[in-house]
Amino acid sequence: MASTDCIFCRIPQDPNADIIYRDDRVYVIRDIAPRAPVHLLIIPLQHLTGFAYIAAGQIPIMGQLFVVAEEMARREGVTVSGYRVIMNQGPDSGQAVPHLHMHLLGGHKLADLG
Ligand code: 5GP
Ligand code: ZN
């Protein structure tokens, strides 16, 4: 998929997008269909379709997802109550957007993983 066809590549180019955090590697938006009181998406700026495209060169990006997750959890006030990060990968996970991203969910008791 060309990045121009990819919603998560287009959002950071959109001056009206509601981007709540951005650095040189990742950006963060609120999920359009939140599944928890806090539901953020932490998204690499680089178009990476899935884990098959992660190599040594992407380690700083992957690390930044986790650094920013904790920072966003702090800003959202859920570091003590807890939160969950999820990265869907492929059809059985329900991955809908083929641009790697991390979900951050919190703000209430989350269901057990199924
Ligand atoms: P996936 O199922 O691929 O792991 O998650 C994709 C997520 O992106 C879904 O939770 C969906 O609600 C969210 N999403 C899809 N399109 C948009 C959009 O245009 N804006 C925002 N904020 N979230 C989106
Ligand atoms: Zn993309």
Short mmCIF file of C-alpha atoms and ligand atoms in Angstrom, two decimals:
data_model
loop_
_atom_site.label_atom_id
_atom_site.label_comp_id
_atom_site.label_asym_id
_atom_site.label_seq_id
_atom_site.Cartn_x
_atom_site.Cartn_y
_atom_site.Cartn_z
CA MET A 1 0.00 0.00 0.00
CA ALA A 2 1.35 3.43 -0.90
CA SER A 3 1.50 5.72 2.08
CA THR A 4 -0.86 8.19 0.36
CA ASP A 5 -3.58 5.51 0.61
CA CYS A 6 -2.92 4.95 4.30
CA ILE A 7 -5.05 6.76 6.88
CA PHE A 8 -2.28 6.69 9.51
CA CYS A 9 0.17 8.23 7.01
CA ARG A 10 -2.34 10.92 6.02
CA ILE A 11 -3.36 12.04 9.53
CA PRO A 12 0.01 13.67 10.44
CA GLN A 13 -0.11 15.63 7.14
CA ASP A 14 -3.58 17.03 7.96
CA PRO A 15 -3.34 20.46 9.65
CA ASN A 16 -6.82 19.93 11.15
CA ALA A 17 -6.02 16.54 12.67
CA ASP A 18 -6.33 16.35 16.44
CA ILE A 19 -2.82 15.15 17.21
CA ILE A 20 -2.29 15.21 20.96
CA TYR A 21 1.44 14.35 20.90
CA ARG A 22 4.08 14.34 18.22
CA ASP A 23 7.85 13.89 18.04
CA ASP A 24 10.28 12.95 15.29
CA ARG A 25 9.31 9.25 15.41
CA VAL A 26 5.70 8.86 16.55
CA TYR A 27 2.42 10.70 16.99
CA VAL A 28 -0.65 10.11 19.14
CA ILE A 29 -4.37 10.51 18.49
CA ARG A 30 -7.52 9.51 20.35
CA ASP A 31 -9.17 6.45 18.82
CA ILE A 32 -12.23 7.46 16.79
CA ALA A 33 -14.21 4.56 18.31
CA PRO A 34 -12.91 4.35 21.89
CA ARG A 35 -13.23 0.99 23.67
CA ALA A 36 -12.28 2.47 27.07
CA PRO A 37 -12.42 5.91 28.76
CA VAL A 38 -8.81 6.37 27.66
CA HIS A 39 -8.12 4.91 24.23
CA LEU A 40 -5.14 6.37 22.43
CA LEU A 41 -3.29 5.27 19.33
CA ILE A 42 0.48 5.69 19.31
CA ILE A 43 1.57 5.55 15.70
CA PRO A 44 4.99 5.55 14.01
CA LEU A 45 5.35 8.35 11.46
CA GLN A 46 7.06 5.81 9.19
CA HIS A 47 4.74 3.50 7.26
CA LEU A 48 5.47 0.04 8.64
CA THR A 49 2.78 -2.46 7.66
CA GLY A 50 3.58 -5.00 10.33
CA PHE A 51 6.22 -6.68 12.42
CA ALA A 52 7.69 -8.34 9.34
CA TYR A 53 9.10 -4.91 8.47
CA ILE A 54 10.79 -4.37 11.83
CA ALA A 55 14.56 -4.75 11.76
CA ALA A 56 17.45 -3.23 13.70
CA GLY A 57 16.86 0.14 12.05
CA GLN A 58 13.35 0.35 13.51
CA ILE A 59 14.36 -0.37 17.12
CA PRO A 60 14.39 3.36 18.05
CA ILE A 61 10.84 3.71 16.70
CA MET A 62 9.61 0.62 18.53
CA GLY A 63 11.25 1.77 21.74
CA GLN A 64 9.71 5.21 21.37
CA LEU A 65 6.21 3.68 21.24
CA PHE A 66 6.73 2.41 24.81
CA VAL A 67 8.37 5.59 26.09
CA VAL A 68 5.49 7.66 24.72
CA ALA A 69 2.89 5.17 26.03
CA GLU A 70 4.03 5.77 29.61
CA GLU A 71 4.20 9.54 29.04
CA MET A 72 0.67 9.60 27.61
CA ALA A 73 -0.61 7.37 30.42
CA ARG A 74 0.84 9.89 32.88
CA ARG A 75 -0.85 12.78 31.08
CA GLU A 76 -4.16 10.88 31.04
CA GLY A 77 -3.85 10.06 34.74
CA VAL A 78 -3.83 6.26 34.44
CA THR A 79 -0.33 5.29 35.49
CA VAL A 80 -1.49 4.26 38.98
CA SER A 81 -4.83 2.71 37.98
CA GLY A 82 -3.10 0.88 35.15
CA TYR A 83 -3.48 0.51 31.46
CA ARG A 84 -2.95 -1.94 28.62
CA VAL A 85 -1.01 -1.59 25.40
CA ILE A 86 -1.96 -3.73 22.42
CA MET A 87 -0.50 -4.07 18.96
CA ASN A 88 -2.71 -6.02 16.60
CA GLN A 89 -0.94 -7.98 13.92
CA GLY A 90 -2.75 -9.67 11.08
CA PRO A 91 -6.27 -10.98 10.47
CA ASP A 92 -6.81 -13.06 13.63
CA SER A 93 -5.97 -10.04 15.79
CA GLY A 94 -8.57 -7.90 14.02
CA GLN A 95 -5.97 -5.46 12.71
CA ALA A 96 -7.96 -3.05 10.56
CA VAL A 97 -5.32 -0.49 9.62
CA PRO A 98 -2.20 -2.00 8.00
CA HIS A 99 0.14 0.61 9.47
CA LEU A 100 1.65 -0.64 12.71
CA HIS A 101 0.29 1.14 15.80
CA MET A 102 -0.07 0.70 19.53
CA HIS A 103 -3.40 1.00 21.38
CA LEU A 104 -3.27 2.40 24.92
CA LEU A 105 -6.40 1.53 26.89
CA GLY A 106 -7.29 2.50 30.42
CA GLY A 107 -9.54 4.47 32.71
CA HIS A 108 -11.64 1.52 33.84
CA LYS A 109 -11.18 -2.16 34.68
CA LEU A 110 -10.28 -3.86 31.40
CA ALA A 111 -11.72 -7.23 30.42
CA ASP A 112 -9.53 -10.31 30.65
CA LEU A 113 -7.70 -11.07 27.44
CA GLY A 114 -9.49 -13.62 25.32
P1 5GP B 1 -6.55 -1.97 14.58
O1 5GP B 1 -7.81 -2.78 14.58
O2 5GP B 1 -5.99 -1.81 13.18
O3 5GP B 1 -5.54 -2.41 15.57
O4 5GP B 1 -6.99 -0.54 15.09
C1 5GP B 1 -7.30 0.53 14.28
C2 5GP B 1 -7.96 1.56 15.15
O5 5GP B 1 -7.93 2.78 14.49
C3 5GP B 1 -9.41 1.25 15.47
O6 5GP B 1 -9.58 1.16 16.89
C4 5GP B 1 -10.18 2.42 14.86
O7 5GP B 1 -11.27 2.84 15.67
C5 5GP B 1 -9.11 3.48 14.74
N1 5GP B 1 -9.26 4.39 13.62
C6 5GP B 1 -9.47 4.04 12.32
N2 5GP B 1 -9.52 5.14 11.54
C7 5GP B 1 -9.33 6.19 12.36
C8 5GP B 1 -9.29 7.61 12.13
O8 5GP B 1 -9.42 8.10 11.02
N3 5GP B 1 -9.06 8.40 13.22
C9 5GP B 1 -8.90 7.88 14.46
N4 5GP B 1 -8.70 8.75 15.46
N5 5GP B 1 -8.94 6.56 14.73
C10 5GP B 1 -9.15 5.73 13.68
ZN ZN B 2 0.86 4.30 6.66
#
